[in-house]
Amino acid sequence: MKTFFKNLNLYSLKRVYKVFKFLLTTYLVIKKKHSFLGLKPLKPKEFKTTIISLGASFIKLAQVLATRADFFNEEYLLELKQLHDKLPSMPKEEFEAVFSRAFKTNIFKSFNKKAIASASIGQVHEAYLHSGEKIAVKLRREGIKQRVLADIKIINFFNFIFKPLFSHYTKNSIESVIKEFSSMIVQEVSLNNELQNLKKFSLTYKQSKIYFPKPYEEYSSDDALVMSFEEGFRFDDKEAIFKNNIDFNEIISNLVDFYTEQMLIKGYFHADPHPGNLLVTKNSEIILLDFGMVKTVPNDSRVAIIELIKAANEQDYELYISASKRLGTIAYEAPTSELAVFTSKMFEIFSNNNLDSESMQKLAFEVLESTRDLPFKLPSDAIYILRVSAIIEGLGTTYIENFNGIKDILPILQNNLPKALGAKDSIVETLIDEIKDIPFTIKDFKSTLKQASEGELKVELSKNQLDFLKKELKSYIKPYIFATTLMISSIFLILVNKDFKEIAIVLFTLSIARLLFK
């Protein structure tokens, strides 16, 4: 509570009310309620307008929430997917303050003070160095870090208020979304962090068919990122792309190949590939911009995703459910029979060649609607993977007639599975690697046998299994704790004053009843 009021100095009452309406609408739409204490949710278009007026933090949070088809109905999702980080440029005084702090000496031959792109975290300017090189300068908005930190505190405060109203799984999913969003946006407001991401990305993927800006580290700081100026058409510039006869099938294939390598092979990926961050050249090359949101995929999540793709391609329901549980998108104790029916229906929809993408999406929403009570979750590792998948599918449907995210992308993913699982380009290289691993495999096997014979063999549980056990243990112990509290209270009342005997008897009776009817 103290933190909440401490951050009110960064907020007007009008803004606090807008935040409340944003979170209230989110709660009511997820819970499918028409009102709460007489308050109604914002309509989809009002919801989007409110989010844009609230700025950076809420735009980013809404983009993450938009990955959840089971949270929002189709009407709201359509509005959320239209959110763009397009905001007015900084006022002149703020620009001057940031610019003078970032550049103590004049390193520019010329600098265009009019921003060529303006987003929620920063804005980009065109400039030339004294050496004649054309560069792009990204300036961080004045006070954005303080505003984002205040936003996070306010969001967490309101989440604390609404949290008891949600089910166990929805509560966990929302917590996960807020936690992941908070972590990522704090990193994004640091341009030093973005510089390091760009350097690492350029090194990790230097052999890929995707191109990146060249950073000028000596001129960069936390307030300014200086990079080479990259020329190309935005991904959503349909007129220019069609006019230049660019083969978009090849573009999408290269983009999916690249993201497959990021998520399944390297485990280090760009989590924000919206149209403004992707340029296409006249030679059908892809240039990737903006490295504020970069994510590392843990190995166990990577393996679970690989198995999900394999299961989807082979329509193996059991493997698909098992991999989903290990990824954490389905609760460990979820009923396999009901999930098998759900998975079967979804596979059926997405493998139907007679349906266009719009019909498929409509049918998929209907199936999701019927499974709202199943314990689906959203772990932090899956949030941005889902978002990236949704963005790539959106790009595909924009340019390719009857593009289908499952049918058109799945074969490309499937072709990359051997490499994702460690296979080399040739069988000989793969065999050599396997032979090299034999001594380590034998050593591990001997170690396991020794532990078993000495009674020291350990069984490791996954985080999802531990969460399930924790939840079950909590629900089992809760009635005993409550009954014990009532018993102790009844004894305490008699010891304090015997006149409270009747109340003590009632409390003691309630404690016995709680134990008998738990």
Short mmCIF file of C-alpha atoms in Angstrom, two decimals:
data_model
loop_
_atom_site.label_atom_id
_atom_site.label_comp_id
_atom_site.label_asym_id
_atom_site.label_seq_id
_atom_site.Cartn_x
_atom_site.Cartn_y
_atom_site.Cartn_z
CA MET A 1 0.00 0.00 0.00
CA LYS A 2 2.86 2.35 0.88
CA THR A 3 4.50 1.70 -2.51
CA PHE A 4 1.21 2.40 -4.28
CA PHE A 5 0.82 5.87 -2.72
CA LYS A 6 4.53 6.57 -3.20
CA ASN A 7 4.04 6.16 -6.95
CA LEU A 8 0.89 8.30 -7.11
CA ASN A 9 3.08 11.37 -7.61
CA LEU A 10 3.78 10.06 -11.15
CA TYR A 11 0.06 9.58 -11.73
CA SER A 12 -2.91 11.87 -12.12
CA LEU A 13 -6.17 10.57 -10.64
CA LYS A 14 -7.48 10.34 -14.20
CA ARG A 15 -4.61 8.02 -15.13
CA VAL A 16 -5.13 5.85 -12.03
CA TYR A 17 -8.79 5.54 -12.99
CA LYS A 18 -7.79 4.49 -16.54
CA VAL A 19 -5.46 1.81 -15.12
CA PHE A 20 -8.29 0.59 -12.91
CA LYS A 21 -10.67 0.41 -15.92
CA PHE A 22 -8.03 -1.44 -17.96
CA LEU A 23 -7.53 -4.07 -15.25
CA LEU A 24 -11.25 -4.25 -14.38
CA THR A 25 -12.07 -4.88 -18.06
CA THR A 26 -9.37 -7.55 -18.24
CA TYR A 27 -10.84 -9.24 -15.15
CA LEU A 28 -14.46 -9.09 -16.36
CA VAL A 29 -13.67 -10.32 -19.88
CA ILE A 30 -11.58 -13.24 -18.59
CA LYS A 31 -14.29 -14.16 -16.06
CA LYS A 32 -17.06 -13.55 -18.64
CA LYS A 33 -18.90 -11.25 -16.25
CA HIS A 34 -21.11 -8.34 -17.33
CA SER A 35 -20.28 -6.16 -14.35
CA PHE A 36 -18.54 -5.96 -10.97
CA LEU A 37 -20.10 -3.86 -8.17
CA GLY A 38 -22.12 -2.08 -10.87
CA LEU A 39 -19.05 -1.29 -13.00
CA LYS A 40 -19.06 -2.56 -16.60
CA PRO A 41 -16.08 -3.44 -18.82
CA LEU A 42 -14.88 -1.13 -21.58
CA LYS A 43 -16.04 -2.00 -25.09
CA PRO A 44 -13.28 -3.49 -27.32
CA LYS A 45 -12.51 -0.22 -29.17
CA GLU A 46 -12.60 1.82 -25.92
CA PHE A 47 -10.31 -0.80 -24.37
CA LYS A 48 -7.76 -0.35 -27.19
CA THR A 49 -7.98 3.47 -27.01
CA THR A 50 -7.44 3.40 -23.22
CA ILE A 51 -4.40 1.15 -23.62
CA ILE A 52 -2.83 3.47 -26.21
CA SER A 53 -3.47 6.53 -23.98
CA LEU A 54 -1.77 4.74 -21.03
CA GLY A 55 1.41 4.32 -23.09
CA ALA A 56 4.42 2.01 -23.19
CA SER A 57 3.85 -0.40 -20.29
CA PHE A 58 0.20 -1.05 -21.04
CA ILE A 59 0.73 -1.41 -24.80
CA LYS A 60 3.39 -4.04 -24.11
CA LEU A 61 1.25 -5.80 -21.48
CA ALA A 62 -1.77 -5.86 -23.81
CA GLN A 63 0.38 -7.30 -26.62
CA VAL A 64 1.35 -10.15 -24.30
CA LEU A 65 -2.26 -10.67 -23.16
CA ALA A 66 -3.31 -10.82 -26.82
CA THR A 67 -1.58 -14.22 -27.11
CA ARG A 68 -4.31 -15.73 -24.91
CA ALA A 69 -7.32 -16.79 -26.98
CA ASP A 70 -8.75 -18.41 -23.82
CA PHE A 71 -8.49 -15.11 -21.89
CA PHE A 72 -10.21 -12.84 -24.42
CA ASN A 73 -13.03 -13.42 -26.86
CA GLU A 74 -12.53 -12.84 -30.59
CA GLU A 75 -13.95 -9.29 -30.54
CA TYR A 76 -11.37 -8.09 -27.98
CA LEU A 77 -8.50 -10.03 -29.56
CA LEU A 78 -9.09 -8.34 -32.93
CA GLU A 79 -8.66 -4.93 -31.28
CA LEU A 80 -5.64 -5.99 -29.19
CA LYS A 81 -3.86 -7.32 -32.26
CA GLN A 82 -4.13 -3.90 -33.88
CA LEU A 83 -2.06 -2.23 -31.17
CA HIS A 84 1.01 -0.47 -32.47
CA ASP A 85 3.77 1.34 -30.61
CA LYS A 86 3.11 4.53 -32.62
CA LEU A 87 3.19 7.57 -30.39
CA PRO A 88 3.93 11.28 -30.85
CA SER A 89 7.59 12.31 -30.72
CA MET A 90 9.11 13.76 -27.56
CA PRO A 91 8.43 17.46 -26.89
CA LYS A 92 11.35 19.73 -27.89
CA GLU A 93 12.53 20.33 -24.28
CA GLU A 94 12.62 16.59 -23.50
CA PHE A 95 14.43 15.83 -26.77
CA GLU A 96 17.05 18.52 -26.00
CA ALA A 97 17.58 17.12 -22.47
CA VAL A 98 18.09 13.54 -23.68
CA PHE A 99 20.25 14.56 -26.66
CA SER A 100 22.62 16.79 -24.61
CA ARG A 101 22.98 14.07 -21.95
CA ALA A 102 23.73 11.37 -24.55
CA PHE A 103 26.17 13.36 -26.69
CA LYS A 104 28.55 15.61 -24.72
CA THR A 105 30.53 16.38 -27.90
CA ASN A 106 29.25 16.82 -31.44
CA ILE A 107 29.94 13.57 -33.32
CA PHE A 108 27.54 14.35 -36.18
CA LYS A 109 28.12 15.93 -39.55
CA SER A 110 24.34 16.36 -39.63
CA PHE A 111 21.43 15.27 -37.41
CA ASN A 112 17.75 15.33 -38.40
CA LYS A 113 15.83 16.42 -35.29
CA LYS A 114 12.57 15.19 -36.76
CA ALA A 115 12.09 11.53 -35.72
CA ILE A 116 11.59 9.04 -38.57
CA ALA A 117 9.95 6.55 -36.19
CA SER A 118 8.44 7.04 -32.75
CA ALA A 119 7.55 4.19 -30.40
CA SER A 120 6.70 3.79 -26.72
CA ILE A 121 10.25 3.41 -25.39
CA GLY A 122 12.16 5.65 -27.78
CA GLN A 123 12.33 7.39 -31.14
CA VAL A 124 14.70 7.04 -34.10
CA HIS A 125 16.52 9.82 -35.96
CA GLU A 126 18.50 9.85 -39.18
CA ALA A 127 22.05 11.29 -38.97
CA TYR A 128 25.51 11.32 -40.59
CA LEU A 129 28.85 10.94 -38.83
CA HIS A 130 31.77 13.25 -39.72
CA SER A 131 33.22 10.27 -41.63
CA GLY A 132 30.18 10.37 -43.93
CA GLU A 133 28.46 7.17 -42.71
CA LYS A 134 24.67 7.29 -42.57
CA ILE A 135 23.42 6.15 -39.16
CA ALA A 136 20.24 5.64 -37.15
CA VAL A 137 20.15 7.08 -33.62
CA LYS A 138 17.61 5.69 -31.17
CA LEU A 139 16.93 8.07 -28.28
CA ARG A 140 15.25 6.84 -25.11
CA ARG A 141 12.21 8.86 -24.01
CA GLU A 142 12.84 11.21 -21.10
CA GLY A 143 11.67 9.71 -17.79
CA ILE A 144 10.48 6.46 -19.41
CA LYS A 145 12.31 4.24 -16.92
CA GLN A 146 10.69 5.93 -13.91
CA ARG A 147 7.25 5.80 -15.58
CA VAL A 148 7.62 2.09 -16.41
CA LEU A 149 8.72 1.24 -12.84
CA ALA A 150 5.74 3.18 -11.47
CA ASP A 151 3.42 1.38 -13.92
CA ILE A 152 4.69 -2.01 -12.76
CA LYS A 153 4.01 -1.09 -9.10
CA ILE A 154 0.47 0.08 -9.94
CA ILE A 155 -0.27 -3.03 -12.04
CA ASN A 156 0.96 -5.29 -9.24
CA PHE A 157 -1.12 -3.38 -6.68
CA PHE A 158 -4.34 -3.79 -8.67
CA ASN A 159 -3.48 -7.42 -9.44
CA PHE A 160 -3.19 -7.99 -5.66
CA ILE A 161 -6.72 -6.54 -5.30
CA PHE A 162 -8.25 -8.68 -8.08
CA LYS A 163 -6.21 -11.86 -7.52
CA PRO A 164 -8.58 -13.55 -4.99
CA LEU A 165 -11.38 -13.37 -7.59
CA PHE A 166 -9.60 -15.65 -10.07
CA SER A 167 -9.34 -19.45 -10.21
CA HIS A 168 -6.03 -21.11 -9.27
CA TYR A 169 -4.89 -21.58 -12.90
CA THR A 170 -6.06 -18.21 -14.24
CA LYS A 171 -4.41 -16.54 -11.23
CA ASN A 172 -1.11 -18.33 -11.98
CA SER A 173 -1.31 -17.42 -15.68
CA ILE A 174 -1.93 -13.73 -14.95
CA GLU A 175 0.89 -13.70 -12.38
CA SER A 176 3.14 -15.28 -15.00
CA VAL A 177 2.17 -12.72 -17.64
CA ILE A 178 2.78 -9.78 -15.28
CA LYS A 179 6.07 -11.19 -14.00
CA GLU A 180 7.42 -11.85 -17.49
CA PHE A 181 6.16 -8.53 -18.82
CA SER A 182 7.75 -6.64 -15.88
CA SER A 183 11.09 -8.36 -16.40
CA MET A 184 11.16 -7.75 -20.15
CA ILE A 185 10.04 -4.12 -20.17
CA VAL A 186 12.60 -3.13 -17.50
CA GLN A 187 15.30 -4.62 -19.76
CA GLU A 188 13.81 -2.88 -22.80
CA VAL A 189 14.08 0.62 -21.34
CA SER A 190 17.86 0.18 -21.08
CA LEU A 191 19.57 0.96 -24.39
CA ASN A 192 22.83 -0.41 -22.96
CA ASN A 193 21.02 -3.72 -22.64
CA GLU A 194 19.73 -3.46 -26.22
CA LEU A 195 23.27 -2.78 -27.45
CA GLN A 196 24.54 -5.98 -25.79
CA ASN A 197 21.60 -7.94 -27.25
CA LEU A 198 22.37 -6.62 -30.75
CA LYS A 199 26.05 -7.56 -30.44
CA LYS A 200 25.27 -11.07 -29.18
CA PHE A 201 22.56 -11.59 -31.80
CA SER A 202 24.84 -10.50 -34.64
CA LEU A 203 27.52 -12.94 -33.44
CA THR A 204 25.15 -15.87 -32.73
CA TYR A 205 23.36 -15.63 -36.09
CA LYS A 206 26.10 -14.31 -38.38
CA GLN A 207 25.62 -17.33 -40.70
CA SER A 208 21.85 -16.81 -41.06
CA LYS A 209 20.09 -15.27 -44.08
CA ILE A 210 18.85 -12.41 -41.87
CA TYR A 211 20.71 -9.11 -41.57
CA PHE A 212 21.17 -6.81 -38.55
CA PRO A 213 22.30 -3.20 -38.04
CA LYS A 214 25.96 -2.60 -37.15
CA PRO A 215 26.25 -0.99 -33.68
CA TYR A 216 28.59 1.94 -32.96
CA GLU A 217 29.40 1.10 -29.35
CA GLU A 218 31.78 4.03 -28.83
CA TYR A 219 28.95 6.53 -29.39
CA SER A 220 26.17 4.62 -27.58
CA SER A 221 24.89 4.97 -24.00
CA ASP A 222 21.82 4.11 -21.91
CA ASP A 223 20.06 7.12 -23.47
CA ALA A 224 21.14 6.59 -27.09
CA LEU A 225 21.87 3.63 -29.37
CA VAL A 226 23.85 4.47 -32.52
CA MET A 227 23.60 1.97 -35.42
CA SER A 228 24.10 1.73 -39.17
CA PHE A 229 21.11 3.01 -41.14
CA GLU A 230 19.33 0.11 -42.85
CA GLU A 231 17.24 0.66 -45.98
CA GLY A 232 14.17 -1.43 -46.77
CA PHE A 233 10.38 -1.61 -46.85
CA ARG A 234 8.37 -2.20 -43.70
CA PHE A 235 6.71 -5.60 -43.60
CA ASP A 236 3.29 -3.94 -43.68
CA ASP A 237 4.10 -1.76 -46.72
CA LYS A 238 2.09 -3.97 -49.11
CA GLU A 239 2.12 -1.45 -51.96
CA ALA A 240 5.96 -1.25 -52.10
CA ILE A 241 6.40 -5.01 -51.66
CA PHE A 242 3.96 -5.89 -54.47
CA LYS A 243 5.35 -3.11 -56.70
CA ASN A 244 8.86 -4.58 -56.44
CA ASN A 245 7.67 -8.16 -57.17
CA ILE A 246 9.13 -9.50 -53.92
CA ASP A 247 8.53 -13.25 -53.43
CA PHE A 248 6.81 -13.38 -50.08
CA ASN A 249 6.70 -17.18 -49.96
CA GLU A 250 10.50 -17.12 -49.83
CA ILE A 251 10.44 -14.31 -47.22
CA ILE A 252 8.10 -16.22 -44.89
CA SER A 253 10.07 -19.45 -45.39
CA ASN A 254 13.33 -17.67 -44.44
CA LEU A 255 11.68 -15.99 -41.44
CA VAL A 256 10.23 -19.28 -40.13
CA ASP A 257 13.60 -21.02 -40.70
CA PHE A 258 15.29 -18.23 -38.74
CA TYR A 259 12.84 -18.39 -35.83
CA THR A 260 13.09 -22.19 -35.79
CA GLU A 261 16.85 -21.83 -35.38
CA GLN A 262 16.33 -19.24 -32.63
CA MET A 263 13.75 -21.14 -30.57
CA LEU A 264 14.66 -24.78 -31.21
CA ILE A 265 18.39 -24.84 -31.95
CA LYS A 266 20.15 -21.85 -30.36
CA GLY A 267 17.53 -21.08 -27.70
CA TYR A 268 18.13 -17.32 -28.01
CA PHE A 269 15.43 -15.36 -29.82
CA HIS A 270 14.10 -11.94 -30.78
CA ALA A 271 10.71 -11.66 -29.05
CA ASP A 272 9.22 -8.64 -30.84
CA PRO A 273 9.15 -9.16 -34.65
CA HIS A 274 6.26 -6.77 -35.42
CA PRO A 275 6.11 -5.10 -38.89
CA GLY A 276 8.00 -2.00 -37.74
CA ASN A 277 10.96 -4.14 -36.65
CA LEU A 278 11.22 -6.08 -39.92
CA LEU A 279 12.46 -4.58 -43.18
CA VAL A 280 12.43 -6.26 -46.60
CA THR A 281 14.96 -5.20 -49.27
CA LYS A 282 14.42 -5.19 -53.04
CA ASN A 283 16.56 -8.36 -53.13
CA SER A 284 14.08 -10.16 -50.80
CA GLU A 285 16.47 -9.96 -47.84
CA ILE A 286 15.15 -9.54 -44.29
CA ILE A 287 16.63 -6.97 -41.91
CA LEU A 288 15.73 -7.32 -38.21
CA LEU A 289 15.64 -4.21 -36.00
CA ASP A 290 15.06 -3.37 -32.30
CA PHE A 291 16.71 -5.78 -29.87
CA GLY A 292 15.11 -4.53 -26.66
CA MET A 293 13.07 -7.73 -26.22
CA VAL A 294 15.38 -10.73 -26.50
CA LYS A 295 14.60 -13.99 -24.71
CA THR A 296 16.53 -17.15 -23.83
CA VAL A 297 14.61 -20.45 -24.03
CA PRO A 298 15.63 -22.98 -21.31
CA ASN A 299 16.70 -26.37 -22.66
CA ASP A 300 13.77 -28.31 -21.10
CA SER A 301 11.29 -25.87 -22.72
CA ARG A 302 13.13 -26.18 -26.04
CA VAL A 303 12.86 -29.99 -25.97
CA ALA A 304 9.15 -29.77 -25.04
CA ILE A 305 8.52 -27.45 -28.02
CA ILE A 306 10.36 -29.87 -30.34
CA GLU A 307 8.14 -32.71 -29.12
CA LEU A 308 5.02 -30.55 -29.55
CA ILE A 309 5.94 -29.94 -33.20
CA LYS A 310 6.67 -33.63 -33.79
CA ALA A 311 3.37 -34.62 -32.13
CA ALA A 312 1.38 -32.04 -34.11
CA ASN A 313 2.94 -33.22 -37.38
CA GLU A 314 2.21 -36.87 -36.59
CA GLN A 315 -1.12 -36.11 -34.83
CA ASP A 316 0.12 -38.00 -31.79
CA TYR A 317 -2.33 -36.89 -29.05
CA GLU A 318 -0.56 -38.51 -26.11
CA LEU A 319 2.85 -37.03 -26.96
CA TYR A 320 1.25 -33.64 -27.60
CA ILE A 321 -0.44 -33.63 -24.16
CA SER A 322 2.70 -34.92 -22.42
CA ALA A 323 4.87 -32.24 -24.06
CA SER A 324 2.29 -29.53 -23.23
CA LYS A 325 2.39 -30.57 -19.57
CA ARG A 326 6.19 -30.40 -19.54
CA LEU A 327 6.14 -27.02 -21.24
CA GLY A 328 3.67 -25.95 -18.55
CA THR A 329 0.80 -24.81 -20.81
CA ILE A 330 -1.40 -27.56 -19.34
CA ALA A 331 -1.54 -28.33 -15.61
CA TYR A 332 0.13 -31.58 -14.54
CA GLU A 333 -3.12 -33.07 -13.16
CA ALA A 334 -5.27 -32.15 -16.23
CA PRO A 335 -7.50 -35.08 -17.35
CA THR A 336 -5.83 -36.79 -20.31
CA SER A 337 -9.12 -38.09 -21.78
CA GLU A 338 -10.70 -34.61 -22.02
CA LEU A 339 -7.48 -33.13 -23.37
CA ALA A 340 -7.26 -35.87 -26.00
CA VAL A 341 -10.76 -34.92 -27.24
CA PHE A 342 -9.78 -31.22 -27.31
CA THR A 343 -6.49 -31.93 -29.13
CA SER A 344 -8.24 -34.22 -31.62
CA LYS A 345 -10.76 -31.48 -32.48
CA MET A 346 -8.00 -28.89 -32.96
CA PHE A 347 -5.94 -31.21 -35.19
CA GLU A 348 -9.08 -31.91 -37.21
CA ILE A 349 -9.73 -28.21 -37.77
CA PHE A 350 -6.18 -27.31 -38.79
CA SER A 351 -5.75 -30.28 -41.14
CA ASN A 352 -8.98 -29.55 -43.05
CA ASN A 353 -7.98 -28.42 -46.55
CA ASN A 354 -11.49 -27.14 -47.31
CA LEU A 355 -11.36 -24.39 -44.68
CA ASP A 356 -9.83 -20.95 -45.15
CA SER A 357 -7.81 -19.37 -42.32
CA GLU A 358 -10.75 -17.22 -41.12
CA SER A 359 -13.07 -20.25 -40.80
CA MET A 360 -10.32 -22.21 -39.03
CA GLN A 361 -9.82 -19.42 -36.51
CA LYS A 362 -13.57 -19.20 -35.85
CA LEU A 363 -13.87 -22.96 -35.26
CA ALA A 364 -10.75 -22.96 -33.07
CA PHE A 365 -12.27 -20.20 -30.90
CA GLU A 366 -15.43 -22.26 -30.49
CA VAL A 367 -13.42 -25.30 -29.33
CA LEU A 368 -11.40 -23.13 -26.92
CA GLU A 369 -14.63 -21.66 -25.58
CA SER A 370 -15.87 -25.16 -24.70
CA THR A 371 -12.70 -25.92 -22.72
CA ARG A 372 -12.51 -22.81 -20.51
CA ASP A 373 -12.77 -24.98 -17.37
CA LEU A 374 -9.78 -27.16 -18.30
CA PRO A 375 -6.62 -26.22 -16.36
CA PHE A 376 -4.65 -24.41 -19.10
CA LYS A 377 -1.80 -22.21 -17.93
CA LEU A 378 0.64 -19.71 -19.40
CA PRO A 379 4.22 -20.20 -18.15
CA SER A 380 6.67 -17.35 -18.72
CA ASP A 381 8.70 -19.39 -21.24
CA ALA A 382 5.67 -19.77 -23.50
CA ILE A 383 4.41 -16.18 -23.47
CA TYR A 384 6.74 -14.69 -26.08
CA ILE A 385 6.94 -17.90 -28.13
CA LEU A 386 3.14 -17.70 -28.57
CA ARG A 387 3.39 -14.01 -29.40
CA VAL A 388 6.08 -14.57 -32.04
CA SER A 389 4.02 -17.40 -33.58
CA ALA A 390 0.92 -15.17 -33.75
CA ILE A 391 2.89 -12.32 -35.37
CA ILE A 392 4.49 -14.57 -38.02
CA GLU A 393 1.11 -16.11 -38.84
CA GLY A 394 -0.36 -12.59 -39.16
CA LEU A 395 2.42 -11.61 -41.60
CA GLY A 396 1.79 -14.77 -43.64
CA THR A 397 -1.96 -14.20 -43.93
CA THR A 398 -1.32 -10.58 -45.03
CA TYR A 399 0.61 -11.56 -48.16
CA ILE A 400 -0.13 -15.21 -48.97
CA GLU A 401 -3.63 -16.22 -50.02
CA ASN A 402 -5.17 -18.92 -47.78
CA PHE A 403 -2.00 -18.97 -45.67
CA ASN A 404 -2.38 -21.34 -42.72
CA GLY A 405 -0.08 -21.13 -39.72
CA ILE A 406 -0.32 -24.86 -39.02
CA LYS A 407 -0.26 -26.38 -42.51
CA ASP A 408 2.24 -23.93 -44.04
CA ILE A 409 4.66 -23.52 -41.13
CA LEU A 410 4.60 -27.03 -39.63
CA PRO A 411 6.50 -28.73 -42.52
CA ILE A 412 9.29 -26.11 -42.25
CA LEU A 413 9.51 -26.71 -38.49
CA GLN A 414 9.46 -30.49 -39.02
CA ASN A 415 12.38 -30.27 -41.48
CA ASN A 416 14.44 -28.51 -38.81
CA LEU A 417 13.80 -31.06 -36.04
CA PRO A 418 16.85 -33.28 -36.77
CA LYS A 419 19.13 -30.24 -36.47
CA ALA A 420 17.28 -29.08 -33.33
CA LEU A 421 17.91 -32.50 -31.78
CA GLY A 422 21.65 -32.21 -32.50
CA ALA A 423 21.97 -33.91 -35.90
CA LYS A 424 24.74 -32.65 -38.20
CA ASP A 425 24.53 -31.91 -41.91
CA SER A 426 25.80 -35.37 -42.81
CA ILE A 427 25.17 -38.86 -41.37
CA VAL A 428 28.93 -39.37 -40.87
CA GLU A 429 29.19 -36.24 -38.66
CA THR A 430 26.14 -37.38 -36.63
CA LEU A 431 27.65 -40.87 -36.12
CA ILE A 432 31.01 -39.39 -35.04
CA ASP A 433 29.20 -37.23 -32.44
CA GLU A 434 27.26 -40.25 -31.15
CA ILE A 435 30.47 -42.33 -30.88
CA LYS A 436 32.13 -39.49 -28.95
CA ASP A 437 29.22 -39.55 -26.45
CA ILE A 438 29.48 -43.33 -25.75
CA PRO A 439 32.09 -43.05 -22.90
CA PHE A 440 29.93 -40.43 -21.13
CA THR A 441 26.78 -42.56 -21.57
CA ILE A 442 28.56 -45.62 -20.07
CA LYS A 443 29.84 -43.49 -17.17
CA ASP A 444 26.31 -42.14 -16.46
CA PHE A 445 24.87 -45.70 -16.61
CA LYS A 446 27.50 -47.01 -14.13
CA SER A 447 26.82 -44.07 -11.81
CA THR A 448 23.06 -44.82 -11.89
CA LEU A 449 23.63 -48.53 -11.11
CA LYS A 450 25.94 -47.63 -8.22
CA GLN A 451 23.40 -45.18 -6.71
CA ALA A 452 20.63 -47.79 -7.06
CA SER A 453 22.70 -50.52 -5.35
CA GLU A 454 23.60 -48.18 -2.47
CA GLY A 455 20.01 -46.98 -2.03
CA GLU A 456 20.93 -43.43 -3.04
CA LEU A 457 19.01 -43.22 -6.31
CA LYS A 458 17.15 -39.90 -6.50
CA VAL A 459 14.00 -39.04 -8.41
CA GLU A 460 13.68 -35.46 -9.68
CA LEU A 461 10.26 -33.86 -10.08
CA SER A 462 9.47 -31.21 -12.64
CA LYS A 463 8.37 -27.73 -11.52
CA ASN A 464 4.82 -28.51 -12.75
CA GLN A 465 4.70 -31.69 -10.65
CA LEU A 466 5.99 -29.78 -7.61
CA ASP A 467 3.36 -27.06 -8.16
CA PHE A 468 0.68 -29.75 -8.33
CA LEU A 469 1.93 -31.42 -5.11
CA LYS A 470 2.15 -28.04 -3.39
CA LYS A 471 -1.44 -27.21 -4.40
CA GLU A 472 -2.73 -30.64 -3.29
CA LEU A 473 -0.83 -30.47 0.02
CA LYS A 474 -2.15 -26.97 0.69
CA SER A 475 -5.77 -28.01 0.05
CA TYR A 476 -5.27 -31.10 2.26
CA ILE A 477 -3.71 -29.25 5.19
CA LYS A 478 -5.96 -26.17 5.06
CA PRO A 479 -8.98 -27.70 6.89
CA TYR A 480 -6.69 -29.07 9.65
CA ILE A 481 -5.07 -25.67 10.17
CA PHE A 482 -8.49 -23.99 10.29
CA ALA A 483 -9.88 -26.62 12.74
CA THR A 484 -6.79 -26.38 14.97
CA THR A 485 -7.10 -22.58 15.06
CA LEU A 486 -10.76 -22.86 16.16
CA MET A 487 -9.87 -25.42 18.88
CA ILE A 488 -7.03 -23.29 20.26
CA SER A 489 -9.30 -20.22 20.19
CA SER A 490 -12.03 -22.05 22.14
CA ILE A 491 -9.52 -23.20 24.82
CA PHE A 492 -8.04 -19.69 25.01
CA LEU A 493 -11.49 -18.13 25.55
CA ILE A 494 -12.26 -20.49 28.48
CA LEU A 495 -8.87 -19.77 30.07
CA VAL A 496 -9.34 -16.01 29.71
CA ASN A 497 -12.94 -15.89 30.94
CA LYS A 498 -15.33 -18.72 31.75
CA ASP A 499 -18.24 -16.48 30.78
CA PHE A 500 -17.23 -17.15 27.18
CA LYS A 501 -17.99 -20.85 27.63
CA GLU A 502 -20.88 -20.88 25.13
CA ILE A 503 -18.77 -19.18 22.43
CA ALA A 504 -15.92 -21.61 23.16
CA ILE A 505 -18.26 -24.60 22.74
CA VAL A 506 -19.53 -23.22 19.41
CA LEU A 507 -15.96 -22.73 18.17
CA PHE A 508 -14.95 -26.23 19.33
CA THR A 509 -18.03 -27.74 17.63
CA LEU A 510 -17.19 -25.90 14.40
CA SER A 511 -13.63 -27.22 14.53
CA ILE A 512 -14.89 -30.83 14.86
CA ALA A 513 -17.40 -30.25 12.01
CA ARG A 514 -14.61 -28.84 9.81
CA LEU A 515 -12.55 -32.00 10.36
CA LEU A 516 -15.49 -34.34 9.69
CA PHE A 517 -16.71 -32.53 6.57
CA LYS A 518 -13.49 -31.46 4.91
#
